[in-house]
Tab-separated table of C-alpha atoms and ligand atoms in Angstrom:
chain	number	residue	atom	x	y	z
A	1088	UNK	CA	73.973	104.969	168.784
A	1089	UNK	CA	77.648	104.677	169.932
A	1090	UNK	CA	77.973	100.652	168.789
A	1091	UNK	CA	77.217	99.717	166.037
A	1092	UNK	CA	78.735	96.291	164.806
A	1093	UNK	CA	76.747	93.600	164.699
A	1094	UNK	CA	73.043	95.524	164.539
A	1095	UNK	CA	70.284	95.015	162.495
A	1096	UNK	CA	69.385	98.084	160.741
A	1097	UNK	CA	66.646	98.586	158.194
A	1098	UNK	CA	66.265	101.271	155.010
A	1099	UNK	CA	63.592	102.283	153.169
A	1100	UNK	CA	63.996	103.797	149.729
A	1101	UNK	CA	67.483	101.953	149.749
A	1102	UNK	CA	67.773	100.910	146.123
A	1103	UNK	CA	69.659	104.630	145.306
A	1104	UNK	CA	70.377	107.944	146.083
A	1105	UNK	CA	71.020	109.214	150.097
A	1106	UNK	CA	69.202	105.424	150.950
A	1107	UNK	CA	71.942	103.104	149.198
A	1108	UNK	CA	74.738	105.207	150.682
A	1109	UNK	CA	73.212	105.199	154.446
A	1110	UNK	CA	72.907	101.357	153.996
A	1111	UNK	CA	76.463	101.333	152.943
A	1112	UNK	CA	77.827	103.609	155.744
A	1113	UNK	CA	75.881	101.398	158.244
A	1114	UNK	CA	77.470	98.056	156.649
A	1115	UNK	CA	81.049	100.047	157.115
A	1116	UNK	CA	80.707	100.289	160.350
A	1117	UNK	CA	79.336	96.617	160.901
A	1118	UNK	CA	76.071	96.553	161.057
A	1119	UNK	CA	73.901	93.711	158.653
A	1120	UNK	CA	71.546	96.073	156.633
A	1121	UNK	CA	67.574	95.100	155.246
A	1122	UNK	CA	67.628	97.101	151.941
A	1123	UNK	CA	64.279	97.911	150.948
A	1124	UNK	CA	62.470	99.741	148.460
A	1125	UNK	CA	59.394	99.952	145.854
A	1126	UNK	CA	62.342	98.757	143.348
A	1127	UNK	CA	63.451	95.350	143.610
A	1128	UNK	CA	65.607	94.582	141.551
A	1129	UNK	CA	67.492	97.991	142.956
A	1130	UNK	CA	67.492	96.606	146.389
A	1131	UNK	CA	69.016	93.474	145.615
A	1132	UNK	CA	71.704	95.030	143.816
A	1133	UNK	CA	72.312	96.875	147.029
A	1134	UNK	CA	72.372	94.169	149.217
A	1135	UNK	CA	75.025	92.587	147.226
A	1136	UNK	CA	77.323	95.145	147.684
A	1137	UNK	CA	76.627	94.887	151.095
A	1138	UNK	CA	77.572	90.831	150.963
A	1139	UNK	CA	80.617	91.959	149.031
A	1140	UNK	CA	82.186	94.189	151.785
A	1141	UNK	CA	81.204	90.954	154.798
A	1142	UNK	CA	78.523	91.787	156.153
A	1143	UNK	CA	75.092	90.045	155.862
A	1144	UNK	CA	72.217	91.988	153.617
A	1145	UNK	CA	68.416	90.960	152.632
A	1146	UNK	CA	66.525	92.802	149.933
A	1147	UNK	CA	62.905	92.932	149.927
A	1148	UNK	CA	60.199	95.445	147.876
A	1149	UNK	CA	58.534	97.029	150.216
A	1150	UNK	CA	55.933	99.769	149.559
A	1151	UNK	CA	55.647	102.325	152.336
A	1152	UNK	CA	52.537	104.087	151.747
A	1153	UNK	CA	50.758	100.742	152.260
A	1154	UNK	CA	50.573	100.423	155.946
A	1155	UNK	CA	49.053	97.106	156.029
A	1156	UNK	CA	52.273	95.626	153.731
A	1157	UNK	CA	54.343	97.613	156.713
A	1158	UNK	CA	52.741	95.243	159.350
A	1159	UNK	CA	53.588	92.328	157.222
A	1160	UNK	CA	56.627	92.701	156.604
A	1161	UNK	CA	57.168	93.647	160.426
A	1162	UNK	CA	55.692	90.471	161.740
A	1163	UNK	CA	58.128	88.167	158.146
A	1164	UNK	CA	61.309	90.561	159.527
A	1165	UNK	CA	61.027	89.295	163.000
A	1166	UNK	CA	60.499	85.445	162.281
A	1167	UNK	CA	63.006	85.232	159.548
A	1168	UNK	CA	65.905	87.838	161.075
A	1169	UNK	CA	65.154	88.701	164.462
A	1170	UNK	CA	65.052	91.809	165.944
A	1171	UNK	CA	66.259	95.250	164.420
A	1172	UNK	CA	68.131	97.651	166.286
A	1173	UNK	CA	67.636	100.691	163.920
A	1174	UNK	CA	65.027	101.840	161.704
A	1175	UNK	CA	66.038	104.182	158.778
A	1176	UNK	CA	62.978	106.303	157.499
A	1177	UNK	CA	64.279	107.559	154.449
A	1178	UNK	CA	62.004	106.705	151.551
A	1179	UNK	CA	60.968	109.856	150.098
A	1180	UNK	CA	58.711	111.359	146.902
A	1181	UNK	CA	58.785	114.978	145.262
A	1182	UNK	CA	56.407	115.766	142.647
A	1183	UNK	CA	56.947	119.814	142.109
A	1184	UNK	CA	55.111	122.090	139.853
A	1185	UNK	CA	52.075	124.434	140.145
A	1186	UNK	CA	49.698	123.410	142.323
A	1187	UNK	CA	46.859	122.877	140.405
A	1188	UNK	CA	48.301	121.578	137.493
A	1189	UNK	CA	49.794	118.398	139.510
A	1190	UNK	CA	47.353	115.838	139.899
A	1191	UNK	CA	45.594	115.820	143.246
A	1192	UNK	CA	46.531	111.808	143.472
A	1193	UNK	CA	50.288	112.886	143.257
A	1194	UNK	CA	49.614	115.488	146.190
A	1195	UNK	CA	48.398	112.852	148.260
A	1196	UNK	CA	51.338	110.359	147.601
A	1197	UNK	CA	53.614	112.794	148.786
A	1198	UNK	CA	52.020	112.386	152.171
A	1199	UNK	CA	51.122	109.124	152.253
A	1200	UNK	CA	54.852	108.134	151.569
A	1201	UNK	CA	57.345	111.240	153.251
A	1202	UNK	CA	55.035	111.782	156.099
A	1203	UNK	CA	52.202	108.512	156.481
A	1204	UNK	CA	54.541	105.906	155.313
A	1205	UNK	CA	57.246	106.886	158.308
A	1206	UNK	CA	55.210	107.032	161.052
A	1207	UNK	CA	53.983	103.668	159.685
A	1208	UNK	CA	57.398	102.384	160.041
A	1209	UNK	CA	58.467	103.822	163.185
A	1210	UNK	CA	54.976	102.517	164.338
A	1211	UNK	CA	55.725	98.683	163.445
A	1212	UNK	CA	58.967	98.910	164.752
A	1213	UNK	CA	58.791	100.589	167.642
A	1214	UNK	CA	58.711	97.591	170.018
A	1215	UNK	CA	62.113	96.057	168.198
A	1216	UNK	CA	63.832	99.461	169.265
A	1217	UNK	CA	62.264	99.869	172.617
A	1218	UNK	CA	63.653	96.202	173.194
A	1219	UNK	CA	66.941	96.794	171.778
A	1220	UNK	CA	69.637	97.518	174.415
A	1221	UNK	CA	70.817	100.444	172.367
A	1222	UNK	CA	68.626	101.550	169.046
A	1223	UNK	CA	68.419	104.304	166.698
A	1224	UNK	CA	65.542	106.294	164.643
A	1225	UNK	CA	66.619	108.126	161.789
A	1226	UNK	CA	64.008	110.639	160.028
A	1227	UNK	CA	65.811	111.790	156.600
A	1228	UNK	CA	62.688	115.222	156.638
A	1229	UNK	CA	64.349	118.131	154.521
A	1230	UNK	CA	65.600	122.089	155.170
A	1231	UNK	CA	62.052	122.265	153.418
A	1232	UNK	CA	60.885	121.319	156.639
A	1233	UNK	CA	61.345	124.637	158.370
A	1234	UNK	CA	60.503	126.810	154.979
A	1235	UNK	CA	57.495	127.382	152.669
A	1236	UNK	CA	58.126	125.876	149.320
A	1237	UNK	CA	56.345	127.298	146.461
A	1238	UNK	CA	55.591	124.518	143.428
A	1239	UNK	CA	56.771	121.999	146.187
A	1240	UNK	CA	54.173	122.758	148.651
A	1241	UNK	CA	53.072	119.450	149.727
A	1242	UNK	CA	56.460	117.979	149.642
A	1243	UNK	CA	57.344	120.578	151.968
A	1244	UNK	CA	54.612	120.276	154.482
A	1245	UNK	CA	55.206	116.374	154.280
A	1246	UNK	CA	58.565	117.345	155.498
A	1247	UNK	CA	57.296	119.704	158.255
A	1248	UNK	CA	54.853	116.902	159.667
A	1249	UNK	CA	58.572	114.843	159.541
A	1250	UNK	CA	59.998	116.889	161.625
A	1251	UNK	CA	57.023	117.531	164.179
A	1252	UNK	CA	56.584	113.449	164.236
A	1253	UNK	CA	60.456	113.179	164.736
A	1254	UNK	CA	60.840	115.913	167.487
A	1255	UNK	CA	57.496	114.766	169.362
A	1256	UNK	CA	58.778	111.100	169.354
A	1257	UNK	CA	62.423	111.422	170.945
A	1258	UNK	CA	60.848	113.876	173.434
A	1259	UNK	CA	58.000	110.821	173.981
A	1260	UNK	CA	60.878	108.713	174.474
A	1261	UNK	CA	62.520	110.984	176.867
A	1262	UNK	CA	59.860	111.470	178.943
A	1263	UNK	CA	59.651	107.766	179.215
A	1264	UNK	CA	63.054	107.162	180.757
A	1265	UNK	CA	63.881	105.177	177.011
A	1266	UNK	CA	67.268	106.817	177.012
A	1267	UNK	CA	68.767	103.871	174.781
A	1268	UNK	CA	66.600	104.891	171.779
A	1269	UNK	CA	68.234	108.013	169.765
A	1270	UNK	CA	66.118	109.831	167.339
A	1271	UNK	CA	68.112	112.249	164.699
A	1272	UNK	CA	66.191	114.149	161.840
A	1273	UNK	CA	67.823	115.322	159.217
A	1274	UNK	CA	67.322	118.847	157.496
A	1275	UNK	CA	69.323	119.046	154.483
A	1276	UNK	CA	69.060	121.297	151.490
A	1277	UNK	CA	69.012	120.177	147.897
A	1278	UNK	CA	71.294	116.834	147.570
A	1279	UNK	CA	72.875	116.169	143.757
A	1280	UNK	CA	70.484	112.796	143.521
A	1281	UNK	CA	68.356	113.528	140.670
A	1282	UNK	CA	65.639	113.852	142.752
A	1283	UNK	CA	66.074	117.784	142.412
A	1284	UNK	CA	66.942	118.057	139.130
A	1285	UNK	CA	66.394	121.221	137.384
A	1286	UNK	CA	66.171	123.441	140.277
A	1287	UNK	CA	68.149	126.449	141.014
A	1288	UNK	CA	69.846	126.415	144.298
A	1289	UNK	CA	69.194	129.218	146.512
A	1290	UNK	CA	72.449	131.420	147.707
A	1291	UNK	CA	74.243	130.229	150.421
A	1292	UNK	CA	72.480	126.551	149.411
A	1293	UNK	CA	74.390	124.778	146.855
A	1294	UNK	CA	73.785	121.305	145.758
A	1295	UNK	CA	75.464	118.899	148.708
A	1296	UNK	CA	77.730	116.189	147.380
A	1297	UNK	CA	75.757	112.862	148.681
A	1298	UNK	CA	78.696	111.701	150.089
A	1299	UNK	CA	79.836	114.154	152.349
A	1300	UNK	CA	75.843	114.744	153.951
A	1301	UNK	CA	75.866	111.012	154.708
A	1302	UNK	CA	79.246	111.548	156.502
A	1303	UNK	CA	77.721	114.387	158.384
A	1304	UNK	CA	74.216	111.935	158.784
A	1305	UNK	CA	76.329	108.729	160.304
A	1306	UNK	CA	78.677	111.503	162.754
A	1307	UNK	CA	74.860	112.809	163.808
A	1308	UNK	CA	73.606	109.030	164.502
A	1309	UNK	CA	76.813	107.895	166.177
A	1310	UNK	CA	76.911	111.201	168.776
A	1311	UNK	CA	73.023	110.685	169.185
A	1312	UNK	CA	72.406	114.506	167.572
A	1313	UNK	CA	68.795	115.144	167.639
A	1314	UNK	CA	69.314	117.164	164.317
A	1315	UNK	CA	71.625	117.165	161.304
A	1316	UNK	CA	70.874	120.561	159.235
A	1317	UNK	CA	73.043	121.184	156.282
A	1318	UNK	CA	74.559	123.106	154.521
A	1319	UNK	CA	74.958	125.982	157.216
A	1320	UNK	CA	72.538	128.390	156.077
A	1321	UNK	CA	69.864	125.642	157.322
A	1322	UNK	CA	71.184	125.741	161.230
A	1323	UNK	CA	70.250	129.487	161.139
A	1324	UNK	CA	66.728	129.206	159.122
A	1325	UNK	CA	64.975	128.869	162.606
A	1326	UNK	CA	66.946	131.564	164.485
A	1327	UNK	CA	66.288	134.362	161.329
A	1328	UNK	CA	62.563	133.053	160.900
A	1329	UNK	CA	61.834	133.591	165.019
A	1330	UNK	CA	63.436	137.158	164.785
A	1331	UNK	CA	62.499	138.489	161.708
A	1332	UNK	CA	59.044	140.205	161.287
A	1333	UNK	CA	56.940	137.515	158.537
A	1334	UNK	CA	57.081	140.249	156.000
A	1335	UNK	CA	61.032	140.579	156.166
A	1336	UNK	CA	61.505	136.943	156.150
A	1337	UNK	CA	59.268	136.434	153.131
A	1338	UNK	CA	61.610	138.863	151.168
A	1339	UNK	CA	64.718	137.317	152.035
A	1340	UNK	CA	63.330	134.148	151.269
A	1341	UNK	CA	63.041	135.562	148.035
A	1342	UNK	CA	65.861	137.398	147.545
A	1343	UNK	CA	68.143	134.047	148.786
A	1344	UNK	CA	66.477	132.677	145.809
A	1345	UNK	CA	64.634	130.176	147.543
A	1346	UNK	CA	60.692	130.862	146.600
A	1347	UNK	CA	61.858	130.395	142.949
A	1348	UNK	CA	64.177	127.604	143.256
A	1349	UNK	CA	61.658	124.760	142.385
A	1350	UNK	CA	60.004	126.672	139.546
A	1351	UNK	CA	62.033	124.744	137.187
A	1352	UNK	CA	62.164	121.157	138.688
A	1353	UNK	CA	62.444	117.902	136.421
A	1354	UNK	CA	63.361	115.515	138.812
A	1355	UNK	CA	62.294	112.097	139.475
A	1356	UNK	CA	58.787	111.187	139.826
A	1357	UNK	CA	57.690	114.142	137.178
B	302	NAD	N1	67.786	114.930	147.024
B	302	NAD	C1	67.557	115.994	147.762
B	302	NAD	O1	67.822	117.149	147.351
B	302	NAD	C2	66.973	115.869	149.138
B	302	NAD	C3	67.015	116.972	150.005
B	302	NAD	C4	66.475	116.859	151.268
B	302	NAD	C5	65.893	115.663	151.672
B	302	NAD	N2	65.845	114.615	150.811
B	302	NAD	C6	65.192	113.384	151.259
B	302	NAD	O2	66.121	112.337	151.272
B	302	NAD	C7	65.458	111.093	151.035
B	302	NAD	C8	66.158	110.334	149.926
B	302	NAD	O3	66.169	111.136	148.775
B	302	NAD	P1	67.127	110.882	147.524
B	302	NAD	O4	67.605	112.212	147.083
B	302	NAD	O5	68.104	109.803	147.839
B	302	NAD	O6	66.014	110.414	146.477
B	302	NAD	P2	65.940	109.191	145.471
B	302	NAD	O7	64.750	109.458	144.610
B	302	NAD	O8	67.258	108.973	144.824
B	302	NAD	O9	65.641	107.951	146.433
B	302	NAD	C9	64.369	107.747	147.009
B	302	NAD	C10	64.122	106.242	147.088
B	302	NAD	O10	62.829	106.046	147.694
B	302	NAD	C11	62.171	105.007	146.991
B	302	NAD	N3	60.731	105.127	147.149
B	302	NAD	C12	59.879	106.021	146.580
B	302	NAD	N4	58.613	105.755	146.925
B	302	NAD	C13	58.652	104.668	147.753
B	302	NAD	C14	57.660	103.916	148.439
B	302	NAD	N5	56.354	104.206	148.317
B	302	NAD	N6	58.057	102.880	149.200
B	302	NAD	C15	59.372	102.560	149.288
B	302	NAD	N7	60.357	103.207	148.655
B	302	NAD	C16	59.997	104.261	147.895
B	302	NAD	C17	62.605	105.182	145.534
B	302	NAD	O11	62.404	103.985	144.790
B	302	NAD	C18	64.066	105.581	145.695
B	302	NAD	O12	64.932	104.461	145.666
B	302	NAD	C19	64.003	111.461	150.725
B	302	NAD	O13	63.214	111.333	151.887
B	302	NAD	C20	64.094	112.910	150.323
B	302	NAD	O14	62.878	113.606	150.526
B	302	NAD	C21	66.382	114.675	149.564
């Protein structure tokens, strides 16, 4: 999406973390922002600081892994603020720790929110994009997406269903002639949120400063990337996975440290 002033853009899971900072960026660079999130009170605070730098914001709670509240709020977005001209998807839930011993219910969450709740979105919104004379989708999935994650295993495969969704999509929209609608998904490793507290970052993956992956995120969006992986060990994940037997992978996957690195998670959500 090369312009951006003056577009409607919508968040999910904007009242913190990776979200607030994307709605930010986007209000930078002129766009009016709909901040939403399961947390209010969160969201309104956001939108405010949004107001405060000139450019318009509306909060609203918004639950993403109910797909009928998606459709509502749809249908209330386009009477009371018109059409949007890009969709953020990047509400997201982790709840790590052995499998068994996390609660099936929590399991399913993960999926109804990272991997249900997005295609919900994209899915209500898809007309307001097609519409749009130049629009944007951007998937926040994970480097999890292209790795197994032990005592993460269903956030992980919520991520790989992101990325399958995302890729499938812009490649839909391709083969459409719908050139003015960009798709980017975003791989990154471990972000210092909170929301990964407690685990131990593989070599060659060290926490990324929030800041600095949203730079990388609005640079993807703005040259109409299809993918933002970070840090660079994720770029190569694919490459070494395709060449290496399973067996070899599997150990260096191990040795990199990243098979162990959510054994010791106590980040949000636990
Ligand atoms: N933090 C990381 O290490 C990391 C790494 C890779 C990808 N990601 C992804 O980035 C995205 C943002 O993560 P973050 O680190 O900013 O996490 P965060 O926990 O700080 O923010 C997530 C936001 O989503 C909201 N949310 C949760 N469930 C929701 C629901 N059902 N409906 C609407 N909103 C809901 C939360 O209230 C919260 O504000 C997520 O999709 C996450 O999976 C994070």
């Amino acid at each position: 999406m090369k312009q951006f002033y003056g577009k409607k853009v919508v968040v999910t899971g904007a009242a913190g973390g990776i979200g607030r900072l994307m709605a930010l960026a986007f209000a930078g660079r002129g766009c009016d922002v709909i901040v939403t999130d399961l947390n209010q009170e969160g969201a309104e605070k956001v939108a405010a600081e949004i107001r405060a730098v000139g450019r318009q914001a509306w909060a609203y709670r918004l639950d993403i892994s109910r797909v009928e509240d998606i459709q509502v709020f749809r249908s209330r977005i386009r009477k009371e603020i018109g059409r949007i001209d890009a969709l953020v998807n990047n509400a997201g839930v982790v709840y790590g720790g052995v499998f068994e011993m996390v609660p099936i219910e929590k399991h399913l969450m993960t999926y109804a929110v990272n991997a249900a709740g997005l295609v919900a979105m994209t899915h209500a919104f898809f007309a307001d994009l097609l519409e749009s004379p130049e629009s944007h989708i951007l998937n926040i999935a994970s480097a999890s997406g292209f790795v197994g994650l032990p005592f993460g295993a269903t956030y992980a495969s919520s991520k790989w269903a992101v990325i399958g969704f995302s890729e499938s999509i812009r490649l839909e929209l391709q083969e459409r002639g719908f050139d003015h609608v960009g798709v980017t998904t975003v791989c990154p490793g471990y972000i210092a949120t909170g929301m990964f507290d407690g685990v131990r970052t593989p070599k060659l993956l060290p926490f990324l400063e929030p800041d600095k992956i949203v730079a990388k995120i609005m640079d993807g969006v703005e040259k109409n990337h299809p993918y933002v992986k970070e840090p660079f060990m994720v770029k190569s994940v694919d490459l070494l996975k395709g060449a290496l037997p399973q067996k070899l992978w599997d150990k260096a996957a191990q040795a990199l440290g990243i098979t162990s690195s959510m054994m010791h998670w106590k980040g949000h959500g636990r």
